[in-house]
XYZ file of C-alpha atoms in Angstrom:
509
model
C 0.000 0.000 0.000
C 2.832 2.317 0.884
C 4.470 1.661 -2.501
C 1.209 2.402 -4.363
C 0.877 5.714 -2.491
C 4.432 6.669 -3.381
C 3.780 5.860 -7.042
C 0.609 7.941 -7.042
C 2.475 10.886 -5.498
C 5.259 10.514 -8.059
C 2.703 10.470 -10.898
C 0.990 13.546 -9.448
C 4.355 15.352 -9.274
C 5.178 14.449 -12.892
C 1.811 15.780 -14.069
C 2.050 18.943 -11.971
C 5.711 19.773 -12.682
C 5.172 21.282 -16.175
C 2.389 23.470 -14.805
C 4.655 24.754 -12.021
C 7.471 25.421 -14.464
C 5.039 27.133 -16.847
C 3.789 29.411 -14.056
C 7.337 30.204 -12.970
C 8.317 30.949 -16.555
C 5.262 33.156 -17.019
C 6.132 35.114 -13.885
C 9.749 35.362 -14.992
C 8.721 36.630 -18.430
C 6.515 39.242 -16.797
C 9.299 40.537 -14.555
C 12.204 40.190 -17.024
C 11.003 40.997 -20.535
C 13.478 40.436 -23.364
C 16.142 43.120 -23.352
C 16.379 45.156 -26.561
C 19.652 45.317 -28.427
C 21.098 48.832 -28.397
C 23.274 50.443 -31.082
C 24.472 54.017 -30.585
C 25.770 55.864 -33.649
C 27.610 59.196 -33.480
C 28.634 61.496 -36.308
C 31.794 63.587 -35.864
C 31.126 67.327 -36.447
C 27.775 66.624 -38.148
C 25.638 69.751 -37.906
C 21.855 69.995 -37.482
C 21.168 71.207 -41.006
C 23.264 68.576 -42.793
C 20.498 66.063 -43.502
C 17.854 65.860 -46.155
C 15.068 65.657 -43.587
C 16.160 68.958 -42.041
C 15.947 70.614 -45.454
C 19.493 70.649 -46.786
C 19.342 71.739 -50.454
C 22.018 69.348 -51.774
C 22.949 66.605 -49.295
C 21.651 63.095 -49.913
C 20.928 61.233 -46.653
C 18.163 58.784 -47.619
C 18.684 56.445 -44.659
C 18.583 59.137 -41.982
C 15.600 60.635 -43.795
C 13.758 57.308 -43.617
C 14.622 56.871 -39.946
C 13.228 60.353 -39.281
C 10.054 59.450 -41.190
C 9.300 56.122 -39.487
C 10.914 56.462 -36.033
C 11.459 59.205 -33.469
C 12.695 62.477 -34.933
C 14.179 64.755 -32.263
C 14.006 68.277 -33.619
C 15.611 69.892 -30.582
C 18.473 67.579 -29.677
C 21.704 69.056 -28.271
C 25.254 67.919 -27.749
C 26.363 68.455 -24.155
C 29.344 70.409 -25.476
C 30.118 72.380 -28.645
C 33.218 70.193 -29.155
C 33.701 66.448 -29.465
C 35.523 64.787 -26.526
C 33.291 66.323 -23.849
C 30.125 65.251 -25.651
C 31.455 61.686 -25.849
C 32.030 61.765 -22.106
C 28.428 62.862 -21.552
C 27.178 59.853 -23.515
C 29.291 57.449 -21.481
C 28.462 58.938 -18.063
C 25.157 60.834 -18.247
C 27.098 63.703 -16.664
C 28.416 67.026 -17.873
C 32.068 66.543 -18.895
C 33.363 69.397 -16.730
C 32.509 67.223 -13.712
C 35.448 64.958 -14.517
C 37.813 67.308 -16.313
C 37.063 66.399 -19.945
C 36.894 70.066 -20.848
C 37.822 69.991 -24.511
C 39.578 67.783 -27.099
C 42.804 66.365 -25.671
C 41.416 65.929 -22.159
C 40.726 62.381 -21.038
C 37.909 61.007 -18.947
C 38.724 59.858 -15.385
C 38.965 56.151 -14.500
C 36.543 56.528 -11.578
C 33.658 57.507 -13.834
C 30.847 54.943 -14.071
C 30.281 53.986 -17.691
C 27.023 53.094 -19.399
C 28.904 50.174 -20.994
C 29.760 48.756 -17.564
C 26.168 49.140 -16.405
C 24.806 47.487 -19.545
C 27.284 44.641 -19.091
C 26.107 44.212 -15.484
C 22.553 43.944 -16.842
C 23.476 41.056 -19.147
C 24.620 42.802 -22.318
C 27.711 42.009 -24.317
C 29.427 45.291 -25.186
C 31.678 46.669 -27.946
C 33.022 49.977 -29.268
C 34.032 50.853 -32.831
C 35.671 53.987 -34.217
C 36.616 57.270 -32.599
C 37.146 57.079 -28.828
C 38.818 60.394 -27.907
C 38.406 59.943 -24.143
C 41.985 58.779 -23.646
C 44.395 56.466 -25.456
C 42.985 53.164 -26.717
C 46.235 51.273 -26.106
C 46.521 48.388 -23.662
C 47.425 49.730 -20.216
C 45.549 52.987 -20.589
C 43.215 53.375 -17.588
C 40.718 55.170 -19.814
C 40.628 52.906 -22.887
C 37.308 51.377 -23.972
C 37.977 48.138 -22.054
C 38.581 50.094 -18.849
C 35.189 51.744 -19.385
C 33.273 48.491 -19.809
C 33.604 47.517 -23.477
C 34.470 43.841 -23.847
C 35.724 44.272 -27.402
C 36.830 47.303 -29.371
C 38.369 48.339 -32.672
C 39.041 51.993 -32.049
C 41.130 55.112 -32.657
C 42.389 57.666 -30.166
C 40.979 60.469 -32.317
C 39.529 60.898 -35.828
C 40.422 59.171 -39.097
C 39.787 59.179 -42.836
C 39.845 56.534 -45.572
C 41.930 53.390 -44.815
C 41.899 54.095 -41.061
C 44.577 52.831 -38.664
C 42.675 51.205 -35.800
C 43.644 49.339 -32.638
C 42.043 45.943 -32.038
C 41.522 45.641 -28.273
C 44.528 47.819 -27.442
C 47.048 46.258 -29.836
C 49.316 48.261 -32.112
C 47.172 49.941 -34.793
C 46.837 48.341 -38.212
C 45.393 49.710 -41.445
C 41.833 48.704 -42.323
C 41.522 49.377 -46.039
C 38.361 50.974 -47.351
C 35.743 53.618 -46.598
C 35.916 54.138 -42.835
C 32.187 54.306 -42.030
C 31.526 51.047 -43.847
C 34.528 49.429 -42.125
C 33.132 50.220 -38.669
C 29.739 48.731 -39.510
C 31.361 45.675 -41.079
C 33.400 44.971 -37.943
C 30.429 45.659 -35.667
C 28.352 43.113 -37.578
C 30.953 40.442 -36.807
C 30.543 41.177 -33.106
C 26.750 41.096 -33.359
C 26.951 37.714 -35.095
C 28.834 36.320 -32.108
C 26.370 37.853 -29.663
C 23.427 36.286 -31.494
C 25.142 32.891 -31.563
C 25.375 33.095 -27.751
C 21.813 34.458 -27.533
C 23.040 37.571 -25.722
C 21.653 41.093 -26.151
C 24.288 43.449 -27.523
C 25.231 47.024 -26.693
C 27.307 48.395 -29.577
C 28.712 51.915 -29.860
C 29.828 53.094 -33.318
C 31.489 56.482 -33.299
C 32.265 57.526 -36.870
C 35.329 59.476 -37.996
C 33.091 61.282 -40.481
C 32.498 63.964 -41.415
C 35.415 65.518 -39.459
C 38.041 67.283 -41.571
C 40.275 66.637 -43.504
C 37.761 65.333 -46.004
C 37.857 62.531 -48.547
C 35.419 60.288 -50.346
C 35.046 57.473 -52.797
C 34.847 58.443 -56.503
C 31.189 57.366 -56.557
C 30.266 59.535 -53.565
C 32.256 62.522 -54.819
C 30.484 62.286 -58.178
C 27.145 62.905 -56.447
C 28.253 66.450 -55.610
C 30.412 67.462 -58.561
C 27.762 69.866 -59.858
C 27.234 72.054 -56.785
C 26.166 75.553 -57.892
C 28.927 78.034 -58.656
C 27.559 80.509 -56.104
C 27.437 77.890 -53.323
C 30.471 77.863 -51.048
C 32.059 80.641 -53.037
C 34.717 81.621 -50.473
C 38.086 80.424 -49.244
C 38.278 78.373 -46.035
C 41.092 77.071 -43.882
C 41.427 73.371 -42.982
C 43.861 70.454 -42.812
C 45.570 69.209 -45.957
C 45.298 65.456 -46.572
C 48.696 65.620 -48.241
C 50.779 67.520 -45.657
C 48.746 67.382 -42.420
C 49.160 71.157 -42.110
C 46.721 73.996 -42.684
C 45.766 74.987 -46.215
C 43.312 77.371 -47.884
C 40.819 75.937 -50.340
C 37.598 76.930 -52.080
C 34.734 75.966 -49.782
C 32.663 74.468 -52.613
C 35.414 71.888 -53.269
C 35.677 71.163 -49.533
C 31.921 70.700 -49.267
C 31.915 68.228 -52.148
C 34.238 66.011 -50.105
C 32.376 66.610 -46.838
C 29.017 65.758 -48.378
C 30.551 62.592 -49.852
C 31.616 61.556 -46.328
C 28.144 62.204 -44.915
C 26.518 60.190 -47.692
C 28.929 57.294 -47.076
C 28.133 57.418 -43.362
C 24.427 57.435 -44.169
C 24.890 54.421 -46.459
C 26.692 52.493 -43.717
C 23.727 53.061 -41.407
C 21.556 51.580 -44.140
C 23.849 48.551 -44.299
C 23.438 48.124 -40.561
C 19.646 48.399 -40.747
C 19.543 45.843 -43.590
C 21.722 43.484 -41.558
C 19.456 43.750 -38.514
C 16.452 43.070 -40.736
C 18.103 39.988 -42.276
C 18.947 38.642 -38.822
C 15.441 39.227 -37.497
C 16.790 41.754 -34.958
C 15.625 45.087 -36.295
C 12.339 45.188 -34.413
C 13.991 44.613 -31.043
C 16.995 46.863 -31.658
C 17.121 50.458 -30.457
C 19.159 52.309 -33.099
C 20.034 55.882 -32.161
C 22.001 58.375 -34.272
C 23.070 61.937 -33.473
C 25.980 64.347 -33.956
C 28.621 65.263 -31.366
C 28.595 69.040 -31.984
C 27.651 71.657 -34.535
C 29.103 72.382 -37.963
C 32.776 73.511 -38.004
C 33.854 76.833 -39.495
C 35.134 75.524 -42.833
C 31.822 73.761 -43.534
C 29.447 76.489 -42.368
C 27.380 77.199 -45.472
C 23.735 76.418 -44.675
C 23.566 76.598 -40.862
C 20.324 78.440 -39.995
C 21.457 79.217 -36.440
C 23.904 81.579 -34.814
C 27.402 80.251 -34.243
C 29.202 77.043 -35.153
C 31.350 74.329 -33.585
C 32.949 75.695 -30.411
C 30.062 78.076 -29.579
C 27.313 77.623 -26.988
C 24.943 79.292 -29.452
C 22.571 76.958 -31.308
C 24.954 76.518 -34.244
C 27.495 74.901 -31.937
C 25.298 72.539 -29.929
C 22.107 71.717 -31.818
C 22.548 68.517 -33.825
C 20.514 66.017 -35.883
C 19.061 63.086 -33.926
C 16.862 60.169 -34.969
C 15.953 56.973 -33.137
C 14.372 53.722 -34.289
C 12.995 50.922 -32.140
C 10.162 49.290 -34.113
C 9.040 47.044 -31.251
C 8.438 50.163 -29.144
C 7.909 53.004 -31.619
C 5.212 51.656 -33.928
C 4.102 55.025 -35.317
C 6.281 57.994 -36.356
C 6.927 60.591 -33.652
C 8.228 64.122 -34.184
C 9.338 65.663 -30.889
C 10.002 69.340 -30.230
C 11.000 68.729 -26.615
C 14.576 69.581 -25.664
C 16.950 66.631 -25.300
C 20.717 66.301 -24.871
C 23.463 63.695 -25.200
C 23.659 63.372 -21.397
C 20.202 61.772 -21.582
C 21.558 58.575 -23.158
C 22.549 56.839 -19.913
C 19.344 57.647 -17.967
C 17.242 56.623 -20.965
C 18.913 53.247 -21.467
C 18.907 52.436 -17.752
C 15.218 53.310 -17.575
C 14.491 50.988 -20.498
C 16.298 48.011 -18.946
C 15.084 48.718 -15.413
C 18.497 49.480 -13.891
C 19.298 52.143 -11.291
C 21.244 55.313 -11.964
C 24.664 55.626 -10.297
C 24.636 57.307 -6.897
C 26.232 60.577 -7.992
C 25.047 63.762 -9.756
C 23.528 62.928 -13.152
C 22.748 65.734 -15.599
C 20.594 63.821 -18.087
C 17.024 62.569 -17.811
C 15.209 59.568 -19.290
C 13.725 60.089 -22.742
C 11.590 56.951 -22.513
C 8.467 59.188 -22.183
C 9.490 60.836 -25.484
C 9.575 57.406 -27.145
C 6.069 56.832 -25.799
C 4.917 60.200 -27.199
C 4.070 61.587 -23.768
C 6.791 64.206 -23.321
C 5.523 67.513 -24.709
C 8.343 69.389 -22.999
C 11.409 68.736 -20.883
C 11.035 68.499 -17.126
C 14.392 70.155 -16.340
C 16.577 72.794 -18.016
C 19.793 71.897 -19.838
C 23.029 73.616 -18.825
C 26.041 74.071 -21.111
C 29.520 75.151 -20.127
C 32.537 75.270 -22.405
C 34.987 75.503 -19.512
C 38.745 75.103 -19.101
C 41.050 73.899 -16.320
C 42.324 76.639 -14.039
C 45.279 78.454 -15.655
C 45.196 75.894 -18.462
C 46.305 73.278 -15.926
C 49.482 75.112 -14.966
C 50.410 74.283 -11.390
C 47.878 71.434 -11.191
C 48.897 67.813 -10.606
C 48.404 65.305 -13.412
C 45.457 63.038 -12.727
C 46.982 60.156 -14.741
C 50.624 59.280 -15.422
C 51.529 61.220 -18.624
C 53.094 58.087 -20.137
C 49.717 56.358 -19.906
C 48.131 59.357 -21.619
C 50.257 59.090 -24.776
C 48.307 58.099 -27.879
C 49.443 55.579 -30.469
C 46.989 55.703 -33.385
C 48.216 58.038 -36.163
C 46.060 60.590 -37.958
C 46.559 62.977 -40.867
C 46.251 66.228 -38.931
C 49.532 67.195 -37.303
C 49.579 68.938 -33.946
C 52.864 70.169 -32.565
C 54.491 68.376 -35.459
C 53.292 64.914 -34.400
C 50.663 62.677 -36.007
C 49.279 61.150 -32.810
C 47.362 62.675 -29.909
C 48.226 62.731 -26.218
C 45.758 63.394 -23.402
C 45.700 65.091 -20.028
C 43.539 65.540 -16.953
C 44.277 67.380 -13.717
C 43.521 67.197 -10.014
C 41.683 70.285 -8.804
C 41.071 70.244 -5.067
C 39.416 73.601 -4.365
C 36.939 76.028 -5.928
C 37.678 79.665 -6.736
C 35.586 82.429 -8.262
C 37.599 82.328 -11.486
C 36.569 78.690 -11.977
C 32.996 79.761 -12.808
C 34.049 81.645 -15.950
C 33.885 80.615 -19.592
C 31.104 80.420 -22.218
C 27.984 78.943 -20.600
C 24.256 78.750 -21.145
C 21.012 77.593 -19.579
C 18.186 76.390 -21.811
C 14.647 75.936 -20.535
C 11.589 75.121 -22.617
C 11.284 78.643 -24.007
C 14.264 80.777 -23.074
C 18.018 80.470 -23.313
C 20.486 82.466 -21.241
C 23.986 82.807 -22.719
C 26.943 84.216 -20.754
C 30.456 84.831 -22.041
C 33.526 85.877 -20.089
C 34.048 86.047 -16.355
C 31.561 86.229 -13.511
C 31.391 89.971 -12.843
C 29.494 92.843 -14.405
C 31.798 92.778 -17.415
C 30.495 89.344 -18.483
C 28.412 89.433 -21.660
C 24.840 88.292 -20.951
C 22.188 87.508 -23.554
C 18.672 86.110 -23.279
C 16.758 84.647 -26.216
C 13.252 83.328 -26.737
C 14.570 80.239 -28.445
C 11.170 79.089 -29.691
C 10.341 82.266 -31.593
C 13.971 83.255 -32.265
C 16.010 80.079 -32.967
C 18.661 82.168 -34.746
C 19.302 84.041 -31.454
C 19.086 87.472 -33.042
C 17.030 89.433 -30.476
C 18.617 89.894 -27.045
C 15.900 90.223 -24.356
C 18.272 90.760 -21.429
C 17.027 94.309 -20.741
C 13.282 93.646 -21.074
C 13.378 90.309 -19.215
C 15.996 91.127 -16.585
C 14.193 89.351 -13.703
C 13.848 86.118 -15.687
C 17.483 86.366 -16.769
C 18.563 86.883 -13.162
C 16.655 83.816 -11.988
C 18.151 81.723 -14.777
C 21.653 82.973 -13.939
C 21.113 81.919 -10.315
C 20.095 78.437 -11.524
C 23.120 78.247 -13.776
C 25.453 79.336 -10.978
C 24.009 76.719 -8.614
C 24.534 74.028 -11.247
C 28.116 75.199 -11.825
C 28.776 74.863 -8.098
C 27.659 71.249 -8.271
C 29.865 70.638 -11.309
C 32.918 72.128 -9.618
C 32.331 70.016 -6.522
C 32.384 66.966 -8.781
C 35.573 68.250 -10.405
C 37.250 68.277 -6.972
C 36.557 64.501 -6.857
C 33.795 64.756 -4.243
C 31.739 62.138 -6.134
C 34.433 59.488 -5.733
C 34.591 59.568 -1.929
C-alpha cells in the first residue's frame, strides 16, 4: 500500500511539474522581458542642417531621412558640449564633462567615472566599441581605454580618421583597415553582433564615426554625387587640414563641401547597411538604433547653418545637432518631438528601459523613454552648457593620470605640434575659486536660453533669447526680461557649483 501511495504521489508530481514550471516561466517573463539590443551611432562634427530631412538643399541622406520618417525624430536635440571629446564623455556617463575634467579635445575622462557600458554589461549585455574614442588612449594599459570603461571588445582610434583608417584591435598596435571608414566600422560591428546572437546575448554596440570631421575625402562614386554644386554655393576660401601635408591649407569651400558631403553620404549608407543586416537577422524590431551628432558644424563647412554660431560656440549653431531613433518594437508610429533633449540623456534613458538604477552621484541627463512613448511635450528640467577650461590651463595642477599612460598611439593625418598622434591630459583640482565659474555657458529651458560669455562679474556678456520664436538668437531680451534672466543665472550658478564640486573629486569619496 505504501508503494502504491508513493507511485501515485510521483505520478501527481510528474503531471504537476510542467504546470509549475510554466507558471514560474510566465512570472519570470513578466518581470524580465526580453532586453532590446542597443546600437548608438555618433557622427563627428555633423551639424543639425546637414540632412535631407532637415531641409538641406544638396545633401543626400536617404537612410537618416527614412529613420526620421518612421521612427522618433528629435528636432531639438543638443550635444552636451560644442566640441567632441566632452560630448562623448556625456554619452558614457550621463554627466556634464566638466565634472570629470574632460573640458575639450585632448582631455581624457577619469577612470573613476561609471560607464554606461559597464552598467549594460552588469545587466546582461555584451558590449563593444568601434571607431573614434577620444576619451583617452585606446592602447593596452591605458586606464581610460574602452575596455577600462566596460567595453568587452573594441576596434578603435584615439581620435579621428579618414579613408583606410589605422585602428587598434583591443589595445594592440594599430593596423590599417583598407576601405571607406564608415563602412569598415559597420562591417566589424556586424561580426561582433553575429557572435552575440550565436550566444543568444543582447548586444550594446557603440559606433562612433570618424566622419564627417576634416580633412575630407570620399570614394569616386560619392564625390560624383556632388560634382555639380552651384557656382555661387560655397564661393569663399576656407582654412582646414591638408590630406597631403597634415598642415593647414586654404581651399575653395565648394570643393571642400563636395568632399564633406561625400563623407556624410557614405556614413548614411553604412547606417543603411546596418539596418539591412538587422532586418536579415530578425533583430531590427527589437533593436534600439540611435544616431546623433557630437557638436555643430565647423567653421570651414558652415554654409547652410540656420542658427547663430558654429562648432565651439554655446549658441545653437554649436550645440544643436541632428538626432533620430528607431525601435520598431516600441515606436510603432512615427513621432516628431520638439522637446529639448541632450546627449547626457543617453545613460538615464537606457537604464530606464532596462530597469536598472542610476549611479549614486550627480547625473545631468534625464530619461527620454516618455518621449519614445509620445508623452513628453516638454522637458522636465533645463539643460546647462559650459565650455569651460582647467584653471590656468592646468598650470600648477597635478596630473590626474601618469603622462606616459596618456600618450596616444593611433596616427592621424592632422599634425599637432608636429606629431601625427594625440596625447591626453587631466588634472587634479582640489578647491573652488571664483575664477573657476568663468567661460562660455548657457542655460536652456523650454522657451528661453540664457547665454553668458567671459568672467563672472558685471563685465560678463549676458544675452537672453526666446529660443522658440527666435532660434537664430538674433534678439537679445536681457534688458526687457531682466528678472527672468537673473533667476536663470542663479540656476546656472548653482549648477556650476555642483559641477565644480564633482571636479574636486567629491563624487568618488
